[in-house]
């Protein structure tokens, strides 16, 4: 089944403890992206990747890192999480550029930082 | 900054009725997309309409685009309980840096009453 898989679904951590949220897609998509969703703010893009080894900042990249060593994987890294990073996170992929073809979303990771 | 704003923020209708949601945006766009999000899940792509198109259909969904008014509407006919979800419009426009950028609105929460 074609899908975007994120892990974990739920994560509670403490301030400053490094964490990684994994994202994997099995559709051979070129484009991958991370979003955070907060009440009243909609989805905001954190980072995106047009292809392997190519990553770019989105609208809210501060406090996050990403890597794209393989086409299928696009992990999101929080080196030193803070409470304002408590949010619902989504990974998405698209066949080409993420603008002119549909985005396929994972089921989300709900992160709480205390 | 948000490009698309959905209206209304919340909508409740009886099963079987039609549901209409609107999206207004501020600048010229290349395309506009509608997504559905069931509670706590990832977004699912519904329809993409390009700036030179005025109307598109997909099953019980009808999307219109009026570029002169900078607005779009999503009509769901003969609503079902399973249509209960949040609906987001997303616009693709040229950014200040000259590249295309996809921006999500904050969504309309649709509740279908059985």
Tab-separated table of C-alpha atoms in Angstrom:
chain	number	residue	atom	x	y	z
A	1	UNK	CA	0.000	0.000	0.000
A	2	UNK	CA	1.303	3.442	-0.981
A	3	UNK	CA	1.844	5.444	2.153
A	4	UNK	CA	3.830	7.878	4.229
A	5	UNK	CA	4.765	6.410	7.596
A	6	UNK	CA	5.702	8.513	10.588
A	7	UNK	CA	6.967	7.274	13.924
A	8	UNK	CA	6.199	7.625	16.702
A	9	UNK	CA	2.503	8.675	16.717
A	10	UNK	CA	2.787	10.149	20.203
A	11	UNK	CA	5.844	11.424	22.018
A	12	UNK	CA	6.238	13.109	25.394
A	13	UNK	CA	9.667	14.416	26.247
A	14	UNK	CA	11.425	16.965	28.420
A	15	UNK	CA	13.087	20.206	27.475
A	16	UNK	CA	16.522	19.737	25.984
A	17	UNK	CA	16.386	16.009	25.288
A	18	UNK	CA	17.242	15.397	21.637
A	19	UNK	CA	14.675	13.502	19.626
A	20	UNK	CA	14.080	12.298	16.082
A	21	UNK	CA	10.771	11.767	14.330
A	22	UNK	CA	11.111	9.406	11.400
A	23	UNK	CA	9.302	9.651	8.078
A	24	UNK	CA	9.396	7.127	5.269
A	25	UNK	CA	7.519	6.929	1.952
A	26	UNK	CA	7.266	3.970	-0.405
A	27	UNK	CA	6.077	5.828	-3.517
A	28	UNK	CA	9.495	6.854	-4.896
A	29	UNK	CA	8.515	10.512	-4.480
A	30	UNK	CA	11.083	13.213	-5.161
A	31	UNK	CA	9.640	15.813	-2.787
A	32	UNK	CA	9.221	15.508	0.979
A	33	UNK	CA	8.245	18.076	3.578
A	34	UNK	CA	7.582	18.571	7.284
A	35	UNK	CA	4.717	20.645	8.681
A	36	UNK	CA	3.546	21.546	12.126
A	37	UNK	CA	-0.118	22.140	12.888
A	38	UNK	CA	-1.183	24.411	15.711
A	39	UNK	CA	-4.713	25.600	16.606
A	40	UNK	CA	-5.618	28.781	14.784
A	41	UNK	CA	-2.410	28.770	12.738
A	42	UNK	CA	-3.098	26.030	10.218
A	43	UNK	CA	-0.198	24.062	8.771
A	44	UNK	CA	3.169	25.727	8.629
A	45	UNK	CA	6.081	24.312	6.706
A	46	UNK	CA	9.248	23.552	8.664
A	47	UNK	CA	11.639	22.120	6.047
A	48	UNK	CA	11.330	20.550	2.640
A	49	UNK	CA	13.469	18.488	0.299
A	50	UNK	CA	13.284	18.471	-3.482
A	51	UNK	CA	15.506	15.385	-3.775
A	52	UNK	CA	18.259	13.392	-2.092
A	53	UNK	CA	20.807	15.625	-0.349
A	54	UNK	CA	18.756	18.756	-1.160
A	55	UNK	CA	16.955	20.422	1.756
A	56	UNK	CA	15.574	23.934	2.278
A	57	UNK	CA	14.033	25.933	5.073
A	58	UNK	CA	10.297	26.479	5.185
A	59	UNK	CA	8.466	29.127	7.176
A	60	UNK	CA	9.348	27.980	10.696
A	61	UNK	CA	12.721	26.138	10.594
A	62	UNK	CA	14.184	27.421	13.882
A	63	UNK	CA	14.950	24.639	16.336
A	64	UNK	CA	14.681	21.861	13.746
A	65	UNK	CA	17.048	19.919	11.507
A	66	UNK	CA	16.404	17.477	8.678
A	67	UNK	CA	18.391	15.202	6.443
A	68	UNK	CA	17.701	13.431	3.157
A	69	UNK	CA	20.346	10.776	2.705
A	70	UNK	CA	17.976	8.395	0.934
A	71	UNK	CA	14.990	9.111	-1.250
A	72	UNK	CA	12.490	7.340	0.975
A	73	UNK	CA	13.472	8.786	4.374
A	74	UNK	CA	13.229	12.323	5.718
A	75	UNK	CA	13.756	12.429	9.504
A	76	UNK	CA	12.977	15.516	11.591
A	77	UNK	CA	15.464	16.207	14.369
A	78	UNK	CA	14.928	18.408	17.400
A	79	UNK	CA	18.367	18.876	18.939
A	80	UNK	CA	17.119	20.649	22.063
A	81	UNK	CA	13.319	20.618	22.209
A	82	UNK	CA	11.491	23.424	23.960
A	83	UNK	CA	7.855	23.683	25.117
A	84	UNK	CA	6.970	25.937	22.160
A	85	UNK	CA	7.672	22.975	19.904
A	86	UNK	CA	4.731	21.114	21.398
A	87	UNK	CA	2.606	20.522	18.314
A	88	UNK	CA	1.164	18.047	15.845
A	89	UNK	CA	3.727	17.247	13.155
A	90	UNK	CA	3.071	15.929	9.667
A	91	UNK	CA	5.393	14.567	7.045
A	92	UNK	CA	4.255	14.732	3.423
A	93	UNK	CA	5.579	13.640	0.056
A	94	UNK	CA	4.787	14.425	-3.553
A	95	UNK	CA	5.918	13.014	-6.907
A	96	UNK	CA	7.514	16.257	-8.055
A	97	UNK	CA	7.679	19.673	-6.482
A	98	UNK	CA	4.986	19.690	-3.821
A	99	UNK	CA	3.125	22.577	-5.470
A	100	UNK	CA	1.592	21.202	-8.658
A	101	UNK	CA	0.910	17.626	-7.628
A	102	UNK	CA	-0.969	16.325	-4.575
A	103	UNK	CA	0.769	15.989	-1.238
A	104	UNK	CA	0.476	12.622	0.517
A	105	UNK	CA	0.488	13.003	4.290
A	106	UNK	CA	1.471	10.711	7.107
A	107	UNK	CA	-0.852	10.273	10.082
A	108	UNK	CA	1.006	12.692	12.271
A	109	UNK	CA	3.154	12.753	15.392
A	110	UNK	CA	1.778	14.484	18.440
A	111	UNK	CA	4.725	15.867	20.379
A	112	UNK	CA	4.547	17.254	23.907
A	113	UNK	CA	7.605	18.945	25.392
A	114	UNK	CA	7.444	19.614	29.140
B	1	UNK	CA	1.657	34.624	6.405
B	2	UNK	CA	-1.585	32.911	5.455
B	3	UNK	CA	-2.760	33.193	1.911
B	4	UNK	CA	-6.094	31.369	2.008
B	5	UNK	CA	-8.777	31.957	4.611
B	6	UNK	CA	-11.701	29.583	4.853
B	7	UNK	CA	-15.223	30.633	5.693
B	8	UNK	CA	-17.055	29.638	7.783
B	9	UNK	CA	-14.715	28.403	10.494
B	10	UNK	CA	-17.301	25.795	11.496
B	11	UNK	CA	-20.390	24.397	9.807
B	12	UNK	CA	-23.003	21.906	11.001
B	13	UNK	CA	-25.627	20.468	8.661
B	14	UNK	CA	-28.043	17.564	8.532
B	15	UNK	CA	-27.042	14.432	6.692
B	16	UNK	CA	-28.192	14.602	3.101
B	17	UNK	CA	-27.911	18.380	2.813
B	18	UNK	CA	-25.277	20.126	0.733
B	19	UNK	CA	-22.271	21.766	2.393
B	20	UNK	CA	-20.501	24.792	0.955
B	21	UNK	CA	-17.181	26.115	2.179
B	22	UNK	CA	-15.383	29.153	0.849
B	23	UNK	CA	-11.761	30.171	0.560
B	24	UNK	CA	-10.532	33.690	-0.089
B	25	UNK	CA	-6.964	34.645	-0.865
B	26	UNK	CA	-4.982	37.813	-1.290
B	27	UNK	CA	-2.566	37.520	-4.223
B	28	UNK	CA	-2.637	35.947	-7.672
B	29	UNK	CA	-2.291	32.195	-7.591
B	30	UNK	CA	-1.063	29.433	-9.901
B	31	UNK	CA	-3.374	26.808	-8.460
B	32	UNK	CA	-5.616	26.145	-5.466
B	33	UNK	CA	-6.043	22.819	-3.718
B	34	UNK	CA	-8.550	21.427	-1.227
B	35	UNK	CA	-7.644	18.883	1.441
B	36	UNK	CA	-9.685	16.979	4.025
B	37	UNK	CA	-8.477	16.072	7.510
B	38	UNK	CA	-10.288	13.600	9.699
B	39	UNK	CA	-9.778	14.175	13.406
B	40	UNK	CA	-6.167	13.571	14.405
B	41	UNK	CA	-5.193	12.169	11.012
B	42	UNK	CA	-3.149	13.358	8.073
B	43	UNK	CA	-4.571	15.509	5.315
B	44	UNK	CA	-5.989	13.883	2.208
B	45	UNK	CA	-5.871	15.645	-1.147
B	46	UNK	CA	-9.285	16.231	-2.739
B	47	UNK	CA	-8.984	18.470	-5.797
B	48	UNK	CA	-6.468	20.757	-7.506
B	49	UNK	CA	-7.825	23.558	-9.686
B	50	UNK	CA	-5.524	25.661	-11.832
B	51	UNK	CA	-5.821	29.412	-12.250
B	52	UNK	CA	-7.154	29.057	-15.798
B	53	UNK	CA	-9.913	26.679	-14.726
B	54	UNK	CA	-13.279	27.742	-13.323
B	55	UNK	CA	-14.824	24.517	-12.097
B	56	UNK	CA	-13.840	20.924	-11.349
B	57	UNK	CA	-15.782	17.924	-10.164
B	58	UNK	CA	-14.832	14.766	-8.339
B	59	UNK	CA	-17.677	12.492	-7.287
B	60	UNK	CA	-19.847	14.493	-4.857
B	61	UNK	CA	-17.327	17.331	-4.740
B	62	UNK	CA	-17.522	20.460	-6.852
B	63	UNK	CA	-14.890	23.176	-6.694
B	64	UNK	CA	-15.211	26.578	-8.306
B	65	UNK	CA	-12.568	29.248	-8.706
B	66	UNK	CA	-13.205	32.941	-9.328
B	67	UNK	CA	-9.853	34.630	-9.850
B	68	UNK	CA	-11.461	38.068	-10.235
B	69	UNK	CA	-12.833	37.778	-6.697
B	70	UNK	CA	-9.842	35.798	-5.456
B	71	UNK	CA	-12.083	33.128	-4.030
B	72	UNK	CA	-12.915	29.454	-4.319
B	73	UNK	CA	-15.726	27.307	-3.017
B	74	UNK	CA	-15.987	23.629	-2.200
B	75	UNK	CA	-19.443	22.088	-2.455
B	76	UNK	CA	-20.157	18.652	-1.028
B	77	UNK	CA	-23.497	17.339	-2.246
B	78	UNK	CA	-25.717	14.849	-0.413
B	79	UNK	CA	-23.520	14.925	2.697
B	80	UNK	CA	-22.821	11.799	4.735
B	81	UNK	CA	-21.682	11.286	8.312
B	82	UNK	CA	-18.290	10.215	6.947
B	83	UNK	CA	-17.826	13.723	5.496
B	84	UNK	CA	-17.386	15.066	9.031
B	85	UNK	CA	-13.862	16.490	8.950
B	86	UNK	CA	-11.870	19.688	8.616
B	87	UNK	CA	-11.415	21.051	5.119
B	88	UNK	CA	-8.431	23.163	4.119
B	89	UNK	CA	-7.708	25.206	1.063
B	90	UNK	CA	-4.109	25.620	-0.002
B	91	UNK	CA	-2.918	28.164	-2.537
B	92	UNK	CA	0.176	28.041	-4.716
B	93	UNK	CA	1.552	31.451	-5.587
B	94	UNK	CA	4.828	33.090	-6.513
B	95	UNK	CA	6.784	33.944	-3.391
B	96	UNK	CA	8.833	37.089	-2.811
B	97	UNK	CA	11.847	35.044	-3.928
B	98	UNK	CA	10.291	34.194	-7.285
B	99	UNK	CA	9.645	30.514	-6.601
B	100	UNK	CA	6.264	28.878	-6.076
B	101	UNK	CA	5.007	28.456	-2.532
B	102	UNK	CA	2.135	26.389	-1.152
B	103	UNK	CA	0.304	27.943	1.798
B	104	UNK	CA	-2.506	26.363	3.821
B	105	UNK	CA	-5.472	28.134	5.356
B	106	UNK	CA	-6.763	27.433	8.856
B	107	UNK	CA	-9.672	25.256	7.752
B	108	UNK	CA	-13.427	24.812	8.064
B	109	UNK	CA	-14.660	22.271	10.591
B	110	UNK	CA	-17.642	20.436	9.024
B	111	UNK	CA	-19.972	18.361	11.179
B	112	UNK	CA	-22.659	16.208	9.574
B	113	UNK	CA	-25.533	15.480	11.927
B	114	UNK	CA	-27.078	12.010	11.339
